[in-house]
Amino acid sequence: MRLSFNSDSQRKHLPPVPADYHSHTPLCRHAEGTAQAYVDAALRAGVSEFGISDHAPQIPEPFDDWRMLERELPEYFAWIERARAHADGRLAIRAGLECDWLPGCEPWINQLSARHEWDYLIGSIHYLPDEVLGIWDFDNPKWLGRWAAQDVERLWTNYWNAYAAMATSGLFDILGHPDLVKKFGFFPTGDLERFYEPVIDAVAASGCVIELNTAGWHKPCAQCYPAPRFLQLACSAGIPLVLSSDAHAPDQVGRDFAQAISVARAAGYRETVLFDKHQRRAEKLPEN
Ligand code: ZN
Ligand code: FE
Ligand code: FE
Ligand code: ZN
């Protein structure tokens, strides 16, 4: 079935859209859709490449209920192969993983890295230390009620310290959703640049790419990740960029990319990065 031929030809007069490098699969237990449906959606959205980067397995298992298990990695590889077969040369399909940055995770990330010929690994922070819980996945909607009782200043400090350490680890090609800690709309008082500046120095020194993740526009914070000011500082520091939707359903592929292009251009960006087996190429950011 090659139903998207029509949408391909209908798109010909439209400007190119950057690659979307952050998407999920049902293996993570909170995403939906088939590999074929994601590829069809990527073709309709007109993205230049489509990257699959589901939540990586994490030991000790079961670690939580929102990721694939280690023994499911072969199913993940099969998903990527189905996407490639369905794309059939019409669209480059990139293989990635969204890995969790956790204390002491380095050997595990190195193991995961050796398990496949990845195009890129994304490092994300979804967990922070917690006195009661040990660690907590602060962005999980199940904890929304817990946020009101938190010391937001301290959480932000912990988050950004961890983010800088993740960048410095050198384990990842791309750093995910830079200011995810704002997801539920809890912001410290005062100028946020005091958090941004040290981490931008660390990211710039690491050579990592950051993502402009459009999912934040659909969360309580109602902002893209990272905030435009962060992006501006990142661009000035020479940090490269990819765009990502963080799609957990096919209809989210390439979501809000027109708005993301505007935000990236306003921050000073004129290109994004393409990955092929960890090798980078530049892609011109379209005008819109
Ligand atoms: Zn997810
Ligand atoms: Fe994430
Ligand atoms: Fe994600
Ligand atoms: Zn994500």
mmCIF file of C-alpha atoms and ligand atoms in Angstrom:
data_model
loop_
_atom_site.group_PDB
_atom_site.id
_atom_site.type_symbol
_atom_site.label_atom_id
_atom_site.label_comp_id
_atom_site.label_asym_id
_atom_site.label_seq_id
_atom_site.Cartn_x
_atom_site.Cartn_y
_atom_site.Cartn_z
ATOM 1 C CA MET A 1 0.000 0.000 0.000
ATOM 2 C CA ARG A 2 1.543 3.257 -1.137
ATOM 3 C CA LEU A 3 -1.313 5.597 -0.282
ATOM 4 C CA SER A 4 0.940 8.549 0.431
ATOM 5 C CA PHE A 5 2.136 8.972 -3.169
ATOM 6 C CA ASN A 6 -0.606 11.533 -3.653
ATOM 7 C CA SER A 7 0.301 13.562 -0.608
ATOM 8 C CA ASP A 8 3.944 13.447 -1.769
ATOM 9 C CA SER A 9 3.138 15.040 -5.077
ATOM 10 C CA GLN A 10 0.719 17.517 -3.475
ATOM 11 C CA ARG A 11 3.570 18.662 -1.286
ATOM 12 C CA LYS A 12 5.952 19.478 -4.097
ATOM 13 C CA HIS A 13 5.237 23.223 -4.115
ATOM 14 C CA LEU A 14 5.557 23.518 -0.328
ATOM 15 C CA PRO A 15 8.794 24.588 1.394
ATOM 16 C CA PRO A 16 10.907 21.810 2.920
ATOM 17 C CA VAL A 17 10.398 20.962 6.584
ATOM 18 C CA PRO A 18 13.332 19.997 8.855
ATOM 19 C CA ALA A 19 13.780 16.455 10.130
ATOM 20 C CA ASP A 20 11.728 15.292 13.118
ATOM 21 C CA TYR A 21 14.064 13.239 15.292
ATOM 22 C CA HIS A 22 12.028 12.456 18.403
ATOM 23 C CA SER A 23 9.171 9.962 18.231
ATOM 24 C CA HIS A 24 7.908 7.026 20.235
ATOM 25 C CA THR A 25 6.357 3.590 19.694
ATOM 26 C CA PRO A 26 3.763 1.558 21.617
ATOM 27 C CA LEU A 27 6.623 -0.428 23.175
ATOM 28 C CA CYS A 28 6.892 2.382 25.759
ATOM 29 C CA ARG A 29 3.294 1.665 26.847
ATOM 30 C CA HIS A 30 2.086 5.263 26.482
ATOM 31 C CA ALA A 31 2.290 5.822 22.722
ATOM 32 C CA GLU A 32 0.033 4.561 19.941
ATOM 33 C CA GLY A 33 0.091 3.837 16.210
ATOM 34 C CA THR A 34 1.848 1.531 13.773
ATOM 35 C CA ALA A 35 5.257 2.085 12.197
ATOM 36 C CA GLN A 36 3.460 2.504 8.865
ATOM 37 C CA ALA A 37 1.135 5.187 10.274
ATOM 38 C CA TYR A 38 4.095 7.205 11.655
ATOM 39 C CA VAL A 39 5.872 7.040 8.305
ATOM 40 C CA ASP A 40 2.727 8.082 6.433
ATOM 41 C CA ALA A 41 2.318 10.994 8.857
ATOM 42 C CA ALA A 42 5.963 12.007 8.358
ATOM 43 C CA LEU A 43 5.465 11.956 4.571
ATOM 44 C CA ARG A 44 2.324 14.078 4.910
ATOM 45 C CA ALA A 45 4.112 16.535 7.219
ATOM 46 C CA GLY A 46 6.915 16.748 4.640
ATOM 47 C CA VAL A 47 9.748 16.381 7.146
ATOM 48 C CA SER A 48 13.120 15.802 5.487
ATOM 49 C CA GLU A 49 13.916 12.777 7.685
ATOM 50 C CA PHE A 50 12.066 10.867 10.396
ATOM 51 C CA GLY A 51 13.799 9.644 13.533
ATOM 52 C CA ILE A 52 12.495 7.023 15.957
ATOM 53 C CA SER A 53 13.742 7.496 19.532
ATOM 54 C CA ASP A 54 11.640 5.516 21.964
ATOM 55 C CA HIS A 55 12.240 5.459 25.729
ATOM 56 C CA ALA A 56 15.251 3.190 26.260
ATOM 57 C CA PRO A 57 15.201 0.185 28.569
ATOM 58 C CA GLN A 58 16.527 0.945 32.025
ATOM 59 C CA ILE A 59 17.953 -1.436 34.584
ATOM 60 C CA PRO A 60 17.159 -2.698 37.176
ATOM 61 C CA GLU A 61 13.963 -3.971 35.572
ATOM 62 C CA PRO A 62 11.120 -3.291 35.916
ATOM 63 C CA PHE A 63 12.338 0.294 36.350
ATOM 64 C CA ASP A 64 8.988 1.987 35.731
ATOM 65 C CA ASP A 65 5.912 1.496 33.550
ATOM 66 C CA TRP A 66 6.712 3.861 30.690
ATOM 67 C CA ARG A 67 9.466 2.242 28.655
ATOM 68 C CA MET A 68 10.340 -0.923 26.752
ATOM 69 C CA LEU A 69 12.038 -3.798 28.536
ATOM 70 C CA GLU A 70 15.535 -4.870 27.548
ATOM 71 C CA ARG A 71 14.144 -8.096 26.091
ATOM 72 C CA GLU A 72 11.879 -6.005 23.845
ATOM 73 C CA LEU A 73 14.813 -4.352 22.039
ATOM 74 C CA PRO A 74 14.517 -6.861 19.138
ATOM 75 C CA GLU A 75 10.873 -5.779 18.705
ATOM 76 C CA TYR A 76 12.067 -2.190 18.601
ATOM 77 C CA PHE A 77 14.613 -3.019 15.895
ATOM 78 C CA ALA A 78 11.831 -4.787 13.964
ATOM 79 C CA TRP A 79 9.664 -1.639 14.285
ATOM 80 C CA ILE A 80 12.443 0.467 12.795
ATOM 81 C CA GLU A 81 12.834 -2.062 9.972
ATOM 82 C CA ARG A 82 9.072 -1.951 9.265
ATOM 83 C CA ALA A 83 9.247 1.840 9.107
ATOM 84 C CA ARG A 84 12.178 1.651 6.666
ATOM 85 C CA ALA A 85 10.428 -0.959 4.521
ATOM 86 C CA HIS A 86 7.270 1.156 4.397
ATOM 87 C CA ALA A 87 9.210 4.344 3.618
ATOM 88 C CA ASP A 88 10.868 2.358 0.810
ATOM 89 C CA GLY A 89 13.376 5.059 -0.085
ATOM 90 C CA ARG A 90 10.858 7.924 0.031
ATOM 91 C CA LEU A 91 12.118 9.173 3.392
ATOM 92 C CA ALA A 92 15.231 8.472 5.474
ATOM 93 C CA ILE A 93 14.289 6.694 8.715
ATOM 94 C CA ARG A 94 16.797 7.226 11.520
ATOM 95 C CA ALA A 95 17.289 4.902 14.485
ATOM 96 C CA GLY A 96 17.671 6.474 17.898
ATOM 97 C CA LEU A 97 16.839 6.002 21.556
ATOM 98 C CA GLU A 98 15.739 8.449 24.248
ATOM 99 C CA CYS A 99 17.963 7.437 27.173
ATOM 100 C CA ASP A 100 17.472 8.512 30.776
ATOM 101 C CA TRP A 101 20.278 10.358 32.505
ATOM 102 C CA LEU A 102 20.455 8.860 35.994
ATOM 103 C CA PRO A 103 23.202 8.764 38.617
ATOM 104 C CA GLY A 104 25.671 6.048 37.623
ATOM 105 C CA CYS A 105 23.974 5.327 34.295
ATOM 106 C CA GLU A 106 27.127 5.582 32.177
ATOM 107 C CA PRO A 107 27.941 1.828 31.863
ATOM 108 C CA TRP A 108 24.338 1.073 30.915
ATOM 109 C CA ILE A 109 24.245 3.809 28.264
ATOM 110 C CA ASN A 110 27.483 2.425 26.824
ATOM 111 C CA GLN A 111 25.909 -1.038 26.701
ATOM 112 C CA LEU A 112 22.808 0.285 24.946
ATOM 113 C CA SER A 113 24.968 2.221 22.535
ATOM 114 C CA ALA A 114 26.678 -1.000 21.435
ATOM 115 C CA ARG A 115 23.408 -2.884 20.880
ATOM 116 C CA HIS A 116 22.545 -1.372 17.497
ATOM 117 C CA GLU A 117 23.861 0.820 14.718
ATOM 118 C CA TRP A 118 22.167 3.931 16.074
ATOM 119 C CA ASP A 119 22.061 7.171 14.121
ATOM 120 C CA TYR A 120 21.936 9.103 17.387
ATOM 121 C CA LEU A 121 21.197 8.798 21.090
ATOM 122 C CA ILE A 122 19.103 11.411 22.890
ATOM 123 C CA GLY A 123 19.846 12.063 26.559
ATOM 124 C CA SER A 124 16.876 13.220 28.627
ATOM 125 C CA ILE A 125 16.294 13.990 32.273
ATOM 126 C CA HIS A 126 12.946 12.703 33.547
ATOM 127 C CA TYR A 127 14.192 11.709 37.016
ATOM 128 C CA LEU A 128 15.588 13.779 39.850
ATOM 129 C CA PRO A 129 16.746 12.785 43.342
ATOM 130 C CA ASP A 130 14.074 12.942 46.035
ATOM 131 C CA GLU A 131 14.356 12.565 49.798
ATOM 132 C CA VAL A 132 11.154 10.509 50.107
ATOM 133 C CA LEU A 133 11.075 8.554 46.849
ATOM 134 C CA GLY A 134 14.809 8.180 46.210
ATOM 135 C CA ILE A 135 14.293 9.399 42.670
ATOM 136 C CA TRP A 136 11.074 10.637 41.059
ATOM 137 C CA ASP A 137 9.993 11.056 37.473
ATOM 138 C CA PHE A 138 9.006 14.662 38.018
ATOM 139 C CA ASP A 139 7.386 15.046 34.575
ATOM 140 C CA ASN A 140 4.999 12.105 35.078
ATOM 141 C CA PRO A 141 1.386 13.422 35.202
ATOM 142 C CA LYS A 142 0.779 11.105 38.180
ATOM 143 C CA TRP A 143 2.954 13.478 40.264
ATOM 144 C CA LEU A 144 1.157 16.690 39.266
ATOM 145 C CA GLY A 145 -0.329 17.014 42.758
ATOM 146 C CA ARG A 146 3.102 16.591 44.343
ATOM 147 C CA TRP A 147 4.562 19.626 42.619
ATOM 148 C CA ALA A 148 2.695 22.152 44.761
ATOM 149 C CA ALA A 149 4.649 20.977 47.837
ATOM 150 C CA GLN A 150 8.061 21.203 46.182
ATOM 151 C CA ASP A 151 10.873 23.708 46.620
ATOM 152 C CA VAL A 152 10.852 24.831 42.996
ATOM 153 C CA GLU A 153 14.099 26.787 43.251
ATOM 154 C CA ARG A 154 15.913 23.719 44.543
ATOM 155 C CA LEU A 155 14.367 21.405 41.962
ATOM 156 C CA TRP A 156 15.383 23.718 39.153
ATOM 157 C CA THR A 157 18.918 23.906 40.575
ATOM 158 C CA ASN A 158 19.118 20.096 40.745
ATOM 159 C CA TYR A 159 17.656 19.737 37.277
ATOM 160 C CA TRP A 160 20.096 22.099 35.581
ATOM 161 C CA ASN A 161 23.112 20.696 37.455
ATOM 162 C CA ALA A 162 22.120 17.248 36.215
ATOM 163 C CA TYR A 163 21.593 18.602 32.697
ATOM 164 C CA ALA A 164 25.107 20.068 32.609
ATOM 165 C CA ALA A 165 26.530 16.754 33.864
ATOM 166 C CA MET A 166 24.589 14.887 31.167
ATOM 167 C CA ALA A 167 26.066 17.156 28.482
ATOM 168 C CA THR A 168 29.572 16.765 29.863
ATOM 169 C CA SER A 169 29.256 12.947 29.914
ATOM 170 C CA GLY A 170 29.732 12.890 26.144
ATOM 171 C CA LEU A 171 27.378 9.897 25.883
ATOM 172 C CA PHE A 172 24.693 11.571 23.771
ATOM 173 C CA ASP A 173 24.412 13.144 20.340
ATOM 174 C CA ILE A 174 21.315 15.149 21.216
ATOM 175 C CA LEU A 175 20.126 16.559 24.548
ATOM 176 C CA GLY A 176 16.347 16.270 24.908
ATOM 177 C CA HIS A 177 13.744 18.879 25.879
ATOM 178 C CA PRO A 178 16.205 21.221 27.672
ATOM 179 C CA ASP A 179 13.858 22.832 30.214
ATOM 180 C CA LEU A 180 11.430 19.943 30.787
ATOM 181 C CA VAL A 181 11.451 20.856 34.508
ATOM 182 C CA LYS A 182 8.944 23.628 33.627
ATOM 183 C CA LYS A 183 6.416 21.150 32.196
ATOM 184 C CA PHE A 184 3.661 21.708 34.761
ATOM 185 C CA GLY A 185 4.224 25.469 34.871
ATOM 186 C CA PHE A 186 6.189 25.724 38.131
ATOM 187 C CA PHE A 187 8.819 28.445 37.696
ATOM 188 C CA PRO A 188 11.210 29.908 40.272
ATOM 189 C CA THR A 189 10.923 33.631 40.864
ATOM 190 C CA GLY A 190 13.435 35.947 39.261
ATOM 191 C CA ASP A 191 15.500 35.853 36.120
ATOM 192 C CA LEU A 192 15.822 32.324 34.709
ATOM 193 C CA GLU A 193 19.090 33.169 32.967
ATOM 194 C CA ARG A 194 20.937 32.274 36.163
ATOM 195 C CA PHE A 195 19.952 28.662 35.420
ATOM 196 C CA TYR A 196 20.544 28.885 31.684
ATOM 197 C CA GLU A 197 24.016 30.402 31.536
ATOM 198 C CA PRO A 198 26.099 27.684 33.279
ATOM 199 C CA VAL A 199 24.318 24.879 31.452
ATOM 200 C CA ILE A 200 24.721 26.582 28.082
ATOM 201 C CA ASP A 201 28.468 26.854 28.761
ATOM 202 C CA ALA A 202 28.566 23.117 29.569
ATOM 203 C CA VAL A 203 26.520 22.157 26.499
ATOM 204 C CA ALA A 204 28.616 24.358 24.199
ATOM 205 C CA ALA A 205 31.839 22.844 25.577
ATOM 206 C CA SER A 206 30.441 19.322 25.091
ATOM 207 C CA GLY A 207 29.635 19.832 21.405
ATOM 208 C CA CYS A 208 26.183 18.265 21.906
ATOM 209 C CA VAL A 209 23.156 19.224 19.818
ATOM 210 C CA ILE A 210 20.004 20.369 21.612
ATOM 211 C CA GLU A 211 16.443 19.886 20.427
ATOM 212 C CA LEU A 212 13.659 22.391 20.059
ATOM 213 C CA ASN A 213 10.853 20.125 21.238
ATOM 214 C CA THR A 214 7.359 21.284 20.294
ATOM 215 C CA ALA A 215 5.493 19.048 22.786
ATOM 216 C CA GLY A 216 5.797 21.700 25.513
ATOM 217 C CA TRP A 217 3.262 23.876 23.684
ATOM 218 C CA HIS A 218 0.683 21.192 24.545
ATOM 219 C CA LYS A 219 1.578 20.902 28.244
ATOM 220 C CA PRO A 220 0.520 23.118 31.177
ATOM 221 C CA CYS A 221 3.648 25.315 30.687
ATOM 222 C CA ALA A 222 2.381 26.112 27.139
ATOM 223 C CA GLN A 223 5.938 26.858 25.924
ATOM 224 C CA CYS A 224 8.245 24.946 23.644
ATOM 225 C CA TYR A 225 11.293 23.272 25.218
ATOM 226 C CA PRO A 226 13.558 25.185 25.605
ATOM 227 C CA ALA A 227 12.160 28.681 26.209
ATOM 228 C CA PRO A 228 12.988 31.200 23.440
ATOM 229 C CA ARG A 229 15.510 33.022 25.654
ATOM 230 C CA PHE A 230 17.410 29.790 26.287
ATOM 231 C CA LEU A 231 17.431 29.132 22.559
ATOM 232 C CA GLN A 232 18.802 32.603 21.849
ATOM 233 C CA LEU A 233 21.668 32.100 24.314
ATOM 234 C CA ALA A 234 22.282 28.610 22.904
ATOM 235 C CA CYS A 235 22.500 29.960 19.360
ATOM 236 C CA SER A 236 24.925 32.685 20.438
ATOM 237 C CA ALA A 237 27.057 30.003 22.106
ATOM 238 C CA GLY A 238 27.186 28.002 18.848
ATOM 239 C CA ILE A 239 25.118 25.056 20.075
ATOM 240 C CA PRO A 240 23.611 23.149 17.102
ATOM 241 C CA LEU A 241 19.896 22.393 16.894
ATOM 242 C CA VAL A 242 17.403 19.771 15.765
ATOM 243 C CA LEU A 243 13.627 20.133 15.769
ATOM 244 C CA SER A 244 11.474 17.465 17.356
ATOM 245 C CA SER A 245 7.822 16.762 17.996
ATOM 246 C CA ASP A 246 8.258 14.034 20.632
ATOM 247 C CA ALA A 247 5.305 12.353 18.883
ATOM 248 C CA HIS A 248 3.517 9.710 20.943
ATOM 249 C CA ALA A 249 0.894 9.271 18.167
ATOM 250 C CA PRO A 250 1.171 9.494 14.371
ATOM 251 C CA ASP A 251 -0.840 12.726 14.116
ATOM 252 C CA GLN A 252 1.797 14.482 16.264
ATOM 253 C CA VAL A 253 4.666 13.962 13.798
ATOM 254 C CA GLY A 254 6.041 17.327 12.712
ATOM 255 C CA ARG A 255 3.491 19.085 14.924
ATOM 256 C CA ASP A 256 3.943 22.868 15.184
ATOM 257 C CA PHE A 257 7.077 22.802 13.026
ATOM 258 C CA ALA A 258 6.108 26.058 11.265
ATOM 259 C CA GLN A 259 5.997 27.769 14.666
ATOM 260 C CA ALA A 260 9.229 26.006 15.707
ATOM 261 C CA ILE A 261 10.991 27.270 12.567
ATOM 262 C CA SER A 262 9.902 30.835 13.448
ATOM 263 C CA VAL A 263 11.124 30.485 17.031
ATOM 264 C CA ALA A 264 14.446 28.982 15.909
ATOM 265 C CA ARG A 265 14.983 31.691 13.310
ATOM 266 C CA ALA A 266 14.080 34.430 15.812
ATOM 267 C CA ALA A 267 16.712 32.946 18.161
ATOM 268 C CA GLY A 268 19.262 33.289 15.360
ATOM 269 C CA TYR A 269 19.370 29.746 13.961
ATOM 270 C CA ARG A 270 19.760 29.330 10.187
ATOM 271 C CA GLU A 271 20.344 25.564 10.072
ATOM 272 C CA THR A 272 19.561 22.328 11.839
ATOM 273 C CA VAL A 273 21.526 19.077 12.039
ATOM 274 C CA LEU A 274 20.987 15.734 10.302
ATOM 275 C CA PHE A 275 22.418 12.518 11.765
ATOM 276 C CA ASP A 276 23.591 9.388 9.986
ATOM 277 C CA LYS A 277 25.315 6.870 12.294
ATOM 278 C CA HIS A 278 26.398 9.680 14.642
ATOM 279 C CA GLN A 279 27.816 11.705 11.722
ATOM 280 C CA ARG A 280 26.402 15.196 11.310
ATOM 281 C CA ARG A 281 25.352 17.204 8.287
ATOM 282 C CA ALA A 282 23.761 20.637 8.218
ATOM 283 C CA GLU A 283 20.282 21.237 6.833
ATOM 284 C CA LYS A 284 19.196 24.758 5.935
ATOM 285 C CA LEU A 285 16.373 26.047 8.107
ATOM 286 C CA PRO A 286 13.586 27.216 5.768
ATOM 287 C CA GLU A 287 12.201 30.724 5.949
ATOM 288 C CA ASN A 288 8.557 30.977 6.845
HETATM 289 ZN ZN ZN B 1 7.083 9.354 26.450
HETATM 290 FE FE FE B 2 11.333 12.802 27.332
HETATM 291 FE FE FE B 3 10.207 11.501 24.098
HETATM 292 ZN ZN ZN B 4 10.704 12.837 25.389
#
